[in-house]
CSV table of C-alpha atoms and ligand atoms in Angstrom, one decimal:
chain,number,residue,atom,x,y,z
A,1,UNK,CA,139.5,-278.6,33.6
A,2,UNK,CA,136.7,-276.0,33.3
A,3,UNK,CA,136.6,-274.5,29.8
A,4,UNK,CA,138.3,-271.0,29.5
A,5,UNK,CA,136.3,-268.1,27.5
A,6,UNK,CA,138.0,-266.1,25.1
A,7,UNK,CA,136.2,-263.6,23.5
A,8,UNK,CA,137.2,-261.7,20.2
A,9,UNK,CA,136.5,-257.8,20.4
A,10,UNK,CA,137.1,-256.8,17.0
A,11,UNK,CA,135.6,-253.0,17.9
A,12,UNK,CA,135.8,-250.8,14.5
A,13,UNK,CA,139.2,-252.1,13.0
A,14,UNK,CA,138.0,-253.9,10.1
A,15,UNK,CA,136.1,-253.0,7.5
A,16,UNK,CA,133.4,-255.7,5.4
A,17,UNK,CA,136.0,-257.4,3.5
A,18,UNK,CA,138.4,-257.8,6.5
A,19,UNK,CA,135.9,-259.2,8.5
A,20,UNK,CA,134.2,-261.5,6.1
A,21,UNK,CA,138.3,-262.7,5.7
A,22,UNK,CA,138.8,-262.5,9.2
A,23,UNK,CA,135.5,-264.9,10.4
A,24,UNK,CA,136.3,-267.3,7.2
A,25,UNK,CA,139.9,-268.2,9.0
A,26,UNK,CA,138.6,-268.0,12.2
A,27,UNK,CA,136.2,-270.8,11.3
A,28,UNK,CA,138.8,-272.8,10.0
A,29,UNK,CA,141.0,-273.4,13.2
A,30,UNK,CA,141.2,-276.7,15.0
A,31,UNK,CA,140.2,-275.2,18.6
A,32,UNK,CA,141.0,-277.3,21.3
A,33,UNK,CA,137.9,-278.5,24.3
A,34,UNK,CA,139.3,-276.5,26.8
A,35,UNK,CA,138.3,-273.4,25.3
A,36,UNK,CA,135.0,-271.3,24.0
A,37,UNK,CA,135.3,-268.6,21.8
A,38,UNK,CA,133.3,-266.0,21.1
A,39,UNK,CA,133.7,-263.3,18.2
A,40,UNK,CA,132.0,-260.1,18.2
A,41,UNK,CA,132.4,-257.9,15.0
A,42,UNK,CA,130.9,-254.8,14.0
A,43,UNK,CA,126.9,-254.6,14.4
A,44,UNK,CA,126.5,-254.1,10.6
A,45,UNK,CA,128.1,-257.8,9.7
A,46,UNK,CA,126.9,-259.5,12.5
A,47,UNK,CA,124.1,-261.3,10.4
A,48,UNK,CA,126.3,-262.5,7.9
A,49,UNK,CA,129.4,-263.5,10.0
A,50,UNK,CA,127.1,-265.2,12.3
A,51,UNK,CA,125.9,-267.5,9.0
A,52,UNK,CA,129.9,-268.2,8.0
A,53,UNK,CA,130.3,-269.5,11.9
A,54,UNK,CA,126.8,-271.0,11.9
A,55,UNK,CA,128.7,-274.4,11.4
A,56,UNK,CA,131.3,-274.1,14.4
A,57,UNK,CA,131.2,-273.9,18.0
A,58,UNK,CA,132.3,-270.2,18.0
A,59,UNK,CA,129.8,-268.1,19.2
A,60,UNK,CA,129.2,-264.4,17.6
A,61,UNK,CA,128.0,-261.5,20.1
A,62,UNK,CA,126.6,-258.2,19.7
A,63,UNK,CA,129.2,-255.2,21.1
A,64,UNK,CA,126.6,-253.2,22.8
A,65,UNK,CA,122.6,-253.2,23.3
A,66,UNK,CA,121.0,-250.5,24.4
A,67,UNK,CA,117.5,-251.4,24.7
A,68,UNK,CA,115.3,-254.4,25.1
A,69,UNK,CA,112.1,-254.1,23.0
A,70,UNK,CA,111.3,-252.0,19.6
A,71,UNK,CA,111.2,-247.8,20.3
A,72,UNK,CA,112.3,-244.9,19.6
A,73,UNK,CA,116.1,-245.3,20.5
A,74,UNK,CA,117.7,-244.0,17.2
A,75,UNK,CA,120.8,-245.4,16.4
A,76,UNK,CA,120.3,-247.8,19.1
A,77,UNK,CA,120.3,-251.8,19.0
A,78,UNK,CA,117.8,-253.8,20.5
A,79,UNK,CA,117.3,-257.3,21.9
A,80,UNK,CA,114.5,-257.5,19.9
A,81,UNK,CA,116.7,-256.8,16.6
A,82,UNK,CA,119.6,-259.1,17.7
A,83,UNK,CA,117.5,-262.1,18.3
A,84,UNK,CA,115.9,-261.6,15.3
A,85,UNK,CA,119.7,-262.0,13.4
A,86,UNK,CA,119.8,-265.0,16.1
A,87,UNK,CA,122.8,-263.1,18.1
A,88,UNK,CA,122.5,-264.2,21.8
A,89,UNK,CA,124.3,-262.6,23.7
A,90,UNK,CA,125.9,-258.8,23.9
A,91,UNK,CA,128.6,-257.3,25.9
A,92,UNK,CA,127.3,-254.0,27.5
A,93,UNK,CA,129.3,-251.3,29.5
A,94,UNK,CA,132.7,-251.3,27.6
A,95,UNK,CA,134.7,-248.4,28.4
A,96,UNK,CA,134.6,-247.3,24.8
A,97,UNK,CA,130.8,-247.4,24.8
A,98,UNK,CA,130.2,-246.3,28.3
A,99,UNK,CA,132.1,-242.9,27.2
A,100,UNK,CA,128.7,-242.6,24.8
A,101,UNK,CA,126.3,-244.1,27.2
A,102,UNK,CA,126.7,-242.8,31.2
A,103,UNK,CA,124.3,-245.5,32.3
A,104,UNK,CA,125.1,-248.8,31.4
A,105,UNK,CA,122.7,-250.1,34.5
A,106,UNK,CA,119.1,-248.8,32.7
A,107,UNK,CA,120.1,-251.1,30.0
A,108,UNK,CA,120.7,-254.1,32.8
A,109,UNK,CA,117.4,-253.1,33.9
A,110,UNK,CA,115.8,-253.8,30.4
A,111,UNK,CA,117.9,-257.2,29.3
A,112,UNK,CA,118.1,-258.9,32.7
A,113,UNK,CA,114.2,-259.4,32.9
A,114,UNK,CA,114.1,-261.0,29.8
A,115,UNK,CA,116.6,-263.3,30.3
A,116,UNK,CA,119.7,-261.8,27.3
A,117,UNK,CA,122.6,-262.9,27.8
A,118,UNK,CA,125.6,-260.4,28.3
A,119,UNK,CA,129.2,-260.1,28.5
A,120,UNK,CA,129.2,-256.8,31.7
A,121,UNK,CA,132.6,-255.3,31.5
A,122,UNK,CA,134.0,-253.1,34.7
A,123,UNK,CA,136.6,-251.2,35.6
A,124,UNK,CA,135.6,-250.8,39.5
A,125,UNK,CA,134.1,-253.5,41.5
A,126,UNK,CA,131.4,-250.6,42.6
A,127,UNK,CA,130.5,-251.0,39.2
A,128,UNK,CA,129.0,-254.2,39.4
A,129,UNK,CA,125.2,-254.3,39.7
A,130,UNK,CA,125.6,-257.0,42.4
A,131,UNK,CA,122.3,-257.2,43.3
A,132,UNK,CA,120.2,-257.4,39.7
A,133,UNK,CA,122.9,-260.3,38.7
A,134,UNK,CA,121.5,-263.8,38.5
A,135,UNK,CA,122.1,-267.6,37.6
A,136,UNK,CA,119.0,-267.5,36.0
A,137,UNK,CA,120.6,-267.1,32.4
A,138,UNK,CA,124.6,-267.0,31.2
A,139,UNK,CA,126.1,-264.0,32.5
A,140,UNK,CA,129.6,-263.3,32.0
A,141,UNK,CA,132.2,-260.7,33.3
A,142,UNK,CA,135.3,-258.7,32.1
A,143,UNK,CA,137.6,-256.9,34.4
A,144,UNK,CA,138.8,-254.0,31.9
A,145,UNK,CA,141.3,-252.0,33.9
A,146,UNK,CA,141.3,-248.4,30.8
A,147,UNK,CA,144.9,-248.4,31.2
A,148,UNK,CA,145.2,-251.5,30.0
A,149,UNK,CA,142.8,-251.0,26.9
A,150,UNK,CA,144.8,-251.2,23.8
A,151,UNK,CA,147.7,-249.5,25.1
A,152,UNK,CA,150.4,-252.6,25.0
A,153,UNK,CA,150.4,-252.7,28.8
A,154,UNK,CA,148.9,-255.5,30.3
A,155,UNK,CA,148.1,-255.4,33.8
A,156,UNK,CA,150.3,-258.0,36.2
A,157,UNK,CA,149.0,-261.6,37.3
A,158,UNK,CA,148.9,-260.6,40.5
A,159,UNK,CA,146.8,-257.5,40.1
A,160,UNK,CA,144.3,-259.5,38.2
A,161,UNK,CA,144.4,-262.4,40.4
A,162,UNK,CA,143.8,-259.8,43.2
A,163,UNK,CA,140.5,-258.2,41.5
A,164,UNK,CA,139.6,-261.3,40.2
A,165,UNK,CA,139.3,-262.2,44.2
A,166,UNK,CA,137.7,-259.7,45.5
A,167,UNK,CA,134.6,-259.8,42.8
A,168,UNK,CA,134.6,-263.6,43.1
A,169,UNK,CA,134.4,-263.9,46.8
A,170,UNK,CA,131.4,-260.5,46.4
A,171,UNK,CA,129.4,-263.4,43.8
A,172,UNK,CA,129.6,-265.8,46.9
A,173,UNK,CA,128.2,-262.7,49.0
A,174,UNK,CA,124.9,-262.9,46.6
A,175,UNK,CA,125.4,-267.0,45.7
A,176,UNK,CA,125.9,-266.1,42.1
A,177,UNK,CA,128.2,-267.8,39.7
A,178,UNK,CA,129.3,-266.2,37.2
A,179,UNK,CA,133.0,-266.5,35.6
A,180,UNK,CA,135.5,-263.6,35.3
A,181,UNK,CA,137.6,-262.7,32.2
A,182,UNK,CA,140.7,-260.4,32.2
A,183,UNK,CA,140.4,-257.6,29.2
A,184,UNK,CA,143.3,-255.7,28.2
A,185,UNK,CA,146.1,-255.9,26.2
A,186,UNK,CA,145.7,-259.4,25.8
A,187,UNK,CA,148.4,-261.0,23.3
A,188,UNK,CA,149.9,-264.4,22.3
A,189,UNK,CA,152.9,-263.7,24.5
A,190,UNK,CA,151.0,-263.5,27.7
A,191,UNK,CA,147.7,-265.6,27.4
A,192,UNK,CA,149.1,-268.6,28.9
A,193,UNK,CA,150.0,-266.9,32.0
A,194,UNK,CA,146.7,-264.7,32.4
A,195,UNK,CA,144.6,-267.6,31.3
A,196,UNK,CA,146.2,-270.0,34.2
A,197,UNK,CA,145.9,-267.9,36.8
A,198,UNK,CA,143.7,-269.8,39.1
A,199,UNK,CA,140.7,-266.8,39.3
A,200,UNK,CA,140.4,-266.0,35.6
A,201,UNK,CA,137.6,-268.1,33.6
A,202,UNK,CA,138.5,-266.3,30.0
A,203,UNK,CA,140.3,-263.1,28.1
A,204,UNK,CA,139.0,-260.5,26.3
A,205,UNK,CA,140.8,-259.7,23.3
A,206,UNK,CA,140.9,-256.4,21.6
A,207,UNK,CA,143.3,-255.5,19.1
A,208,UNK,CA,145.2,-258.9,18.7
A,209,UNK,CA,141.7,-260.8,18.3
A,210,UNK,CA,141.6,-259.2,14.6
A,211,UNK,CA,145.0,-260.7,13.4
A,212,UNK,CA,144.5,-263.9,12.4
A,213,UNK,CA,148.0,-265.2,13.8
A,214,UNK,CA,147.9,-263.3,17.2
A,215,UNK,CA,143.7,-264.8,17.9
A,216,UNK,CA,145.1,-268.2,16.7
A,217,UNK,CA,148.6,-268.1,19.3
A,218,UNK,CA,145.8,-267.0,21.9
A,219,UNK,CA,143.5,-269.8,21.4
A,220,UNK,CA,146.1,-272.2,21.3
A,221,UNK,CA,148.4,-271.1,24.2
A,222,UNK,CA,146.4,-273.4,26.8
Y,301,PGA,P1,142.8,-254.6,23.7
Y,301,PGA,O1,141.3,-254.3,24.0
Y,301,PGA,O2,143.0,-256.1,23.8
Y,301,PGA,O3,143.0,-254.1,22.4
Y,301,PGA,O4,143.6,-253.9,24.8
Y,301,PGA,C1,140.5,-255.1,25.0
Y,301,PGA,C2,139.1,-254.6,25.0
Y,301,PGA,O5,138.9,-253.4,24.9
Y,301,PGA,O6,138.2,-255.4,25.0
C-alpha cells in the first residue's frame, strides 16, 4: 500500500504556547507506516517547532513563499530564508493566501527552477500550471474546493474522486506524477472514507489538524 500524506494546516489558530504544546504531542504519537505527516505552523515558530520534530518522521512546512532569492519583498518569505531554518518544502496558492497574492504562478516561476519543494493547492483544474510541473523534485497537490474550507461541509467521495480523476488522467497528459490530496473540512469522522478512495494520495487538514484528539483520530483512521 502506497503511503497516504496528511498534512497539518494549522493557519493562525494558535498562538506560541499552543503550538509549542501542540508540536510536543504531535511528536509523541505512535504513527503507523502507511502514513506521512506533515505539520505546517505559523512562519514565526517554524524554526523552533521544526527542532521539537527534528527527531521524528514528521515533516514541518512553510504555509506560503513568495519569493525565491533575498530582495526587496517586505513581509515576504523566501526560499532562501526557509532553507536557512532547514524548512523544505511550502504550500503555495491556498485560497486564504491567494486572496493576498493574485498570482500564485510568478512564485512557481521562482521556486520550480530551483528545485523547492511545494504543497500547490487549487480550486479549478485550469488552475494547475500543467506545463511548469515536473518529476524533477517532490511536488505535491491539494484539491481545495472554498466551500469546503473550514465550513463543516466536506465535499462527497464521489465529487472528489471525480476531480481527483480528471487532474490525474491531465498528469498522464504531461507524464507527471504527482499525488493528489483532498483539503477541506477534513475530520476524524470522515478521513477513513476520503483517505480510501482509490484517487486520493493524502488530506489536508485545517481546523481539526490543531486539536490534538481530532489530528490523532485522523492519523490513525487508516
Ligand atoms: P479546514 O481547512 O480543514 O479547516 O476546512 C483546510 C485547509 O484550508 O487547508
Amino acid at each position: 500500500m502506497n503511503q497516504k500524506i496528511i498534512i497539518g494546516n494549522w493557519k493562525n489558530y494558535l498562538n506560541y504556547e499552543e503550538s509549542i504544546h501542540l508540536s510536543k504531542k504531535i511528536s509523541k504519537i505512535n504513527i503507523s507506516n502507511n502514513v506521512r505527516v506533515m505539520v505546517s505552523p505559523n512562519h514565526l515558530y517554524l524554526n523552533e517547532i521544526n527542532q521539537i520534530f527534528n527527531e521524528t518522521n514528521i515533516e514541518v512546512i512553510a504555509q506560503n513563499v513568495t519569493s525565491s532569492e533575498s530582495k526587496s519583498d517586505t513581509g515576504g518569505i523566501t526560499v532562501s530564508n526557509l532553507k536557512n531554518l532547514n524548512i523544505k518544502r511550502s504550500i503555495v496558492a491556498h485560497s486564504e493566501s491567494r486572496i493576498r497574492e493574485k498570482n500564485p504562478q510568478k512564485v512557481l516561476e521562482e521556486i520550480i527552477p530551483i528545485a523547492y519543494q511545494f504543497v500547490l493547492c487549487f480550486e479549478e483544474i485550469d488552475q494547475i500550471p500543467f506545463n511548469l510541473l515536473t518529476n524533477k523534485f517532490e511536488i505535491i497537490l491539494a484539491y481545495e474546493p472554498v466551500w469546503a474550507i473550514g465550513t463543516g461541509e466536506t465535499a462527497s467521495i464521489d465529487h472528489i474522486n471525480e476531480i481527483h480523476k480528471k487532474v490525474k488522467l491531465k498528469l498522464e497528459d504531461f507524464s507527471l506524477e504527482i499525488p493528489i490530496l483532498y483539503g477541506g473540512s477534513v475530520n476524524p469522522s470522515n478521513s477513513r472514507d476520503i483517505l480510501e478512495s482509490d484517487y486520493v494520495d493524502g488530506v489536508l487538514v485545517g481546523g481539526a489538524s490543531t486539536k490534538i484528539d481530532h489530528f490523532e483520530g485522523i492519523l490513525n483512521s487508516i
